[in-house]
JSON list of C-alpha atoms and ligand atoms in Angstrom, two decimals:
[
{"chain": "Q", "resi": 1, "resn": "MET", "atom": "CA", "xyz": [4.49, 0.60, -12.38]},
{"chain": "Q", "resi": 2, "resn": "VAL", "atom": "CA", "xyz": [6.00, 4.02, -12.17]},
{"chain": "Q", "resi": 3, "resn": "ARG", "atom": "CA", "xyz": [5.35, 7.19, -10.28]},
{"chain": "Q", "resi": 4, "resn": "ILE", "atom": "CA", "xyz": [3.83, 10.11, -12.19]},
{"chain": "Q", "resi": 5, "resn": "THR", "atom": "CA", "xyz": [6.28, 12.91, -11.59]},
{"chain": "Q", "resi": 6, "resn": "GLU", "atom": "CA", "xyz": [5.11, 15.27, -14.36]},
{"chain": "Q", "resi": 7, "resn": "HIS", "atom": "CA", "xyz": [1.53, 15.85, -15.51]},
{"chain": "Q", "resi": 8, "resn": "PRO", "atom": "CA", "xyz": [0.05, 18.64, -17.67]},
{"chain": "Q", "resi": 9, "resn": "ILE", "atom": "CA", "xyz": [-3.08, 19.06, -15.53]},
{"chain": "Q", "resi": 10, "resn": "LEU", "atom": "CA", "xyz": [-2.62, 17.43, -12.14]},
{"chain": "Q", "resi": 11, "resn": "THR", "atom": "CA", "xyz": [-0.33, 18.79, -9.49]},
{"chain": "Q", "resi": 12, "resn": "THR", "atom": "CA", "xyz": [3.01, 17.08, -9.68]},
{"chain": "Q", "resi": 13, "resn": "GLN", "atom": "CA", "xyz": [4.45, 15.10, -6.84]},
{"chain": "Q", "resi": 14, "resn": "SER", "atom": "CA", "xyz": [7.08, 17.69, -6.05]},
{"chain": "Q", "resi": 15, "resn": "GLU", "atom": "CA", "xyz": [4.49, 20.50, -6.04]},
{"chain": "Q", "resi": 16, "resn": "SER", "atom": "CA", "xyz": [1.97, 18.67, -3.89]},
{"chain": "Q", "resi": 17, "resn": "ARG", "atom": "CA", "xyz": [4.39, 17.18, -1.40]},
{"chain": "Q", "resi": 18, "resn": "GLY", "atom": "CA", "xyz": [6.78, 20.05, -1.10]},
{"chain": "Q", "resi": 19, "resn": "SER", "atom": "CA", "xyz": [9.82, 18.89, 0.71]},
{"chain": "Q", "resi": 20, "resn": "SER", "atom": "CA", "xyz": [8.33, 15.65, 2.09]},
{"chain": "Q", "resi": 21, "resn": "PRO", "atom": "CA", "xyz": [11.19, 13.29, 2.70]},
{"chain": "Q", "resi": 22, "resn": "TRP", "atom": "CA", "xyz": [11.69, 9.91, 1.17]},
{"chain": "Q", "resi": 23, "resn": "VAL", "atom": "CA", "xyz": [11.46, 7.19, 3.78]},
{"chain": "Q", "resi": 24, "resn": "GLN", "atom": "CA", "xyz": [11.87, 3.44, 3.87]},
{"chain": "Q", "resi": 25, "resn": "PHE", "atom": "CA", "xyz": [9.45, 0.84, 5.17]},
{"chain": "Q", "resi": 26, "resn": "TRP", "atom": "CA", "xyz": [9.34, -2.92, 5.07]},
{"chain": "Q", "resi": 27, "resn": "PHE", "atom": "CA", "xyz": [7.11, -5.10, 2.94]},
{"chain": "Q", "resi": 28, "resn": "GLU", "atom": "CA", "xyz": [7.81, -8.55, 4.35]},
{"chain": "Q", "resi": 29, "resn": "ASP", "atom": "CA", "xyz": [11.59, -8.90, 3.74]},
{"chain": "Q", "resi": 30, "resn": "ALA", "atom": "CA", "xyz": [11.91, -6.08, 1.19]},
{"chain": "Q", "resi": 31, "resn": "CYS", "atom": "CA", "xyz": [12.86, -2.50, 1.99]},
{"chain": "Q", "resi": 32, "resn": "ILE", "atom": "CA", "xyz": [10.61, -0.13, -0.01]},
{"chain": "Q", "resi": 33, "resn": "ASP", "atom": "CA", "xyz": [11.25, 3.54, -0.77]},
{"chain": "Q", "resi": 34, "resn": "ALA", "atom": "CA", "xyz": [8.25, 5.85, -0.39]},
{"chain": "Q", "resi": 35, "resn": "VAL", "atom": "CA", "xyz": [7.36, 9.49, 0.03]},
{"chain": "Q", "resi": 36, "resn": "GLU", "atom": "CA", "xyz": [6.36, 9.94, 3.65]},
{"chain": "Q", "resi": 37, "resn": "GLY", "atom": "CA", "xyz": [2.59, 10.20, 3.93]},
{"chain": "Q", "resi": 38, "resn": "GLU", "atom": "CA", "xyz": [1.64, 8.65, 0.60]},
{"chain": "Q", "resi": 39, "resn": "PRO", "atom": "CA", "xyz": [-0.73, 5.66, 0.84]},
{"chain": "Q", "resi": 40, "resn": "ILE", "atom": "CA", "xyz": [0.97, 2.35, 1.55]},
{"chain": "Q", "resi": 41, "resn": "ALA", "atom": "CA", "xyz": [-0.74, 0.75, -1.46]},
{"chain": "Q", "resi": 42, "resn": "ALA", "atom": "CA", "xyz": [0.55, 3.52, -3.75]},
{"chain": "Q", "resi": 43, "resn": "ALA", "atom": "CA", "xyz": [4.11, 3.07, -2.52]},
{"chain": "Q", "resi": 44, "resn": "LEU", "atom": "CA", "xyz": [3.84, -0.68, -3.07]},
{"chain": "Q", "resi": 45, "resn": "ALA", "atom": "CA", "xyz": [2.39, -0.19, -6.57]},
{"chain": "Q", "resi": 46, "resn": "ALA", "atom": "CA", "xyz": [5.32, 2.09, -7.42]},
{"chain": "Q", "resi": 47, "resn": "ALA", "atom": "CA", "xyz": [7.55, -0.83, -6.42]},
{"chain": "Q", "resi": 48, "resn": "ASP", "atom": "CA", "xyz": [5.56, -3.21, -8.69]},
{"chain": "Q", "resi": 49, "resn": "ILE", "atom": "CA", "xyz": [3.86, -4.90, -5.74]},
{"chain": "Q", "resi": 50, "resn": "VAL", "atom": "CA", "xyz": [0.13, -5.12, -6.47]},
{"chain": "Q", "resi": 51, "resn": "HIS", "atom": "CA", "xyz": [-0.80, -8.41, -4.75]},
{"chain": "Q", "resi": 52, "resn": "LEU", "atom": "CA", "xyz": [-1.81, -7.11, -1.33]},
{"chain": "Q", "resi": 53, "resn": "ARG", "atom": "CA", "xyz": [-3.91, -9.89, 0.15]},
{"chain": "Q", "resi": 54, "resn": "ASP", "atom": "CA", "xyz": [-5.47, -13.29, -0.57]},
{"chain": "Q", "resi": 55, "resn": "SER", "atom": "CA", "xyz": [-9.23, -13.68, -0.36]},
{"chain": "Q", "resi": 56, "resn": "GLN", "atom": "CA", "xyz": [-10.57, -15.64, 2.56]},
{"chain": "Q", "resi": 57, "resn": "ARG", "atom": "CA", "xyz": [-12.77, -18.07, 0.67]},
{"chain": "Q", "resi": 58, "resn": "PHE", "atom": "CA", "xyz": [-10.72, -19.03, -2.39]},
{"chain": "Q", "resi": 59, "resn": "GLY", "atom": "CA", "xyz": [-7.29, -17.62, -1.59]},
{"chain": "Q", "resi": 60, "resn": "GLN", "atom": "CA", "xyz": [-7.35, -15.45, -4.71]},
{"chain": "Q", "resi": 61, "resn": "ALA", "atom": "CA", "xyz": [-4.96, -12.53, -5.08]},
{"chain": "Q", "resi": 62, "resn": "ARG", "atom": "CA", "xyz": [-6.44, -9.10, -4.40]},
{"chain": "Q", "resi": 63, "resn": "GLY", "atom": "CA", "xyz": [-5.11, -5.57, -4.78]},
{"chain": "Q", "resi": 64, "resn": "ILE", "atom": "CA", "xyz": [-6.27, -1.99, -5.11]},
{"chain": "Q", "resi": 65, "resn": "PHE", "atom": "CA", "xyz": [-9.86, -1.84, -6.37]},
{"chain": "Q", "resi": 66, "resn": "CYS", "atom": "CA", "xyz": [-11.65, 1.31, -5.24]},
{"chain": "Q", "resi": 67, "resn": "GLY", "atom": "CA", "xyz": [-8.63, 3.22, -3.95]},
{"chain": "Q", "resi": 68, "resn": "ILE", "atom": "CA", "xyz": [-10.79, 5.29, -1.59]},
{"chain": "Q", "resi": 69, "resn": "GLY", "atom": "CA", "xyz": [-11.18, 3.09, 1.47]},
{"chain": "Q", "resi": 70, "resn": "GLN", "atom": "CA", "xyz": [-14.55, 1.53, 0.64]},
{"chain": "Q", "resi": 71, "resn": "CYS", "atom": "CA", "xyz": [-14.02, -2.04, -0.65]},
{"chain": "Q", "resi": 72, "resn": "GLN", "atom": "CA", "xyz": [-11.36, -3.51, 1.67]},
{"chain": "Q", "resi": 73, "resn": "ASP", "atom": "CA", "xyz": [-9.59, -5.30, -1.19]},
{"chain": "Q", "resi": 74, "resn": "CYS", "atom": "CA", "xyz": [-6.34, -3.66, -0.13]},
{"chain": "Q", "resi": 75, "resn": "VAL", "atom": "CA", "xyz": [-6.30, -4.73, 3.53]},
{"chain": "Q", "resi": 76, "resn": "MET", "atom": "CA", "xyz": [-2.93, -5.83, 4.85]},
{"chain": "Q", "resi": 77, "resn": "ILE", "atom": "CA", "xyz": [-1.20, -6.44, 8.15]},
{"chain": "Q", "resi": 78, "resn": "VAL", "atom": "CA", "xyz": [0.50, -3.20, 9.23]},
{"chain": "Q", "resi": 79, "resn": "ASP", "atom": "CA", "xyz": [2.77, -3.26, 12.26]},
{"chain": "Q", "resi": 80, "resn": "GLY", "atom": "CA", "xyz": [1.08, -6.49, 13.35]},
{"chain": "Q", "resi": 81, "resn": "VAL", "atom": "CA", "xyz": [-2.48, -5.18, 13.00]},
{"chain": "Q", "resi": 82, "resn": "PRO", "atom": "CA", "xyz": [-4.62, -6.96, 10.36]},
{"chain": "Q", "resi": 83, "resn": "ASN", "atom": "CA", "xyz": [-7.32, -5.45, 8.15]},
{"chain": "Q", "resi": 84, "resn": "ILE", "atom": "CA", "xyz": [-5.66, -2.08, 7.58]},
{"chain": "Q", "resi": 85, "resn": "ARG", "atom": "CA", "xyz": [-6.91, -0.42, 4.38]},
{"chain": "Q", "resi": 86, "resn": "THR", "atom": "CA", "xyz": [-3.62, 0.43, 2.76]},
{"chain": "Q", "resi": 87, "resn": "CYS", "atom": "CA", "xyz": [-5.10, 2.67, 0.05]},
{"chain": "Q", "resi": 88, "resn": "VAL", "atom": "CA", "xyz": [-5.92, 5.28, 2.69]},
{"chain": "Q", "resi": 89, "resn": "THR", "atom": "CA", "xyz": [-3.23, 4.60, 5.27]},
{"chain": "Q", "resi": 90, "resn": "PRO", "atom": "CA", "xyz": [-0.12, 6.78, 4.98]},
{"chain": "Q", "resi": 91, "resn": "VAL", "atom": "CA", "xyz": [3.39, 5.41, 4.94]},
{"chain": "Q", "resi": 92, "resn": "ARG", "atom": "CA", "xyz": [5.57, 6.05, 7.94]},
{"chain": "Q", "resi": 93, "resn": "ALA", "atom": "CA", "xyz": [9.28, 5.38, 8.17]},
{"chain": "Q", "resi": 94, "resn": "GLY", "atom": "CA", "xyz": [10.14, 1.93, 9.44]},
{"chain": "Q", "resi": 95, "resn": "MET", "atom": "CA", "xyz": [6.62, 0.49, 9.40]},
{"chain": "Q", "resi": 96, "resn": "ARG", "atom": "CA", "xyz": [6.26, -3.22, 8.70]},
{"chain": "Q", "resi": 97, "resn": "VAL", "atom": "CA", "xyz": [3.68, -4.32, 6.16]},
{"chain": "Q", "resi": 98, "resn": "GLN", "atom": "CA", "xyz": [2.71, -7.90, 5.37]},
{"chain": "Q", "resi": 99, "resn": "ARG", "atom": "CA", "xyz": [0.45, -9.49, 2.79]},
{"chain": "Q", "resi": 100, "resn": "GLN", "atom": "CA", "xyz": [-2.73, -10.65, 4.48]},
{"chain": "Q", "resi": 101, "resn": "HIS", "atom": "CA", "xyz": [-4.18, -14.13, 4.00]},
{"chain": "Q", "resi": 102, "resn": "GLY", "atom": "CA", "xyz": [-7.89, -14.36, 4.70]},
{"chain": "Q", "resi": 103, "resn": "ARG", "atom": "CA", "xyz": [-8.84, -12.38, 7.76]},
{"chain": "Q", "resi": 104, "resn": "GLY", "atom": "CA", "xyz": [-5.27, -12.02, 8.87]},
{"chain": "Q", "resi": 105, "resn": "GLU", "atom": "CA", "xyz": [-5.75, -14.19, 11.91]},
{"chain": "Q", "resi": 106, "resn": "PRO", "atom": "CA", "xyz": [-2.77, -16.16, 13.18]},
{"chain": "C", "resi": 201, "resn": "LIG", "atom": "S1", "xyz": [-8.77, -0.41, -2.51]},
{"chain": "C", "resi": 201, "resn": "LIG", "atom": "FE1", "xyz": [-10.79, -0.37, -1.75]},
{"chain": "C", "resi": 201, "resn": "LIG", "atom": "S2", "xyz": [-10.51, -0.02, 0.39]},
{"chain": "C", "resi": 201, "resn": "LIG", "atom": "FE2", "xyz": [-8.56, 0.13, -0.44]}
]
């Protein structure tokens, strides 16, 4: 996937984010570049990471579905806390994000 940097109708990233800095965070062992404050799931999608969790019952891969914080298909472990909806949780520098399996219990 790629970031949309130019669009004829929507506000572009540079217009909407002004001078927001690029930051790095960790997805498991990978360092990911992101614009500070964008949703974690969006930053991961821009890095071609769309498998965010495994379902509890069948262990099936799940990713962004609603994108507005309603379905919980995007929940991940963020800084050790499970069940964080990454489509509505902003990226912060240095945060640690892990794919969640089931309920995210140890
Ligand atoms: S994709 Fe539905 S809550 Fe995040």
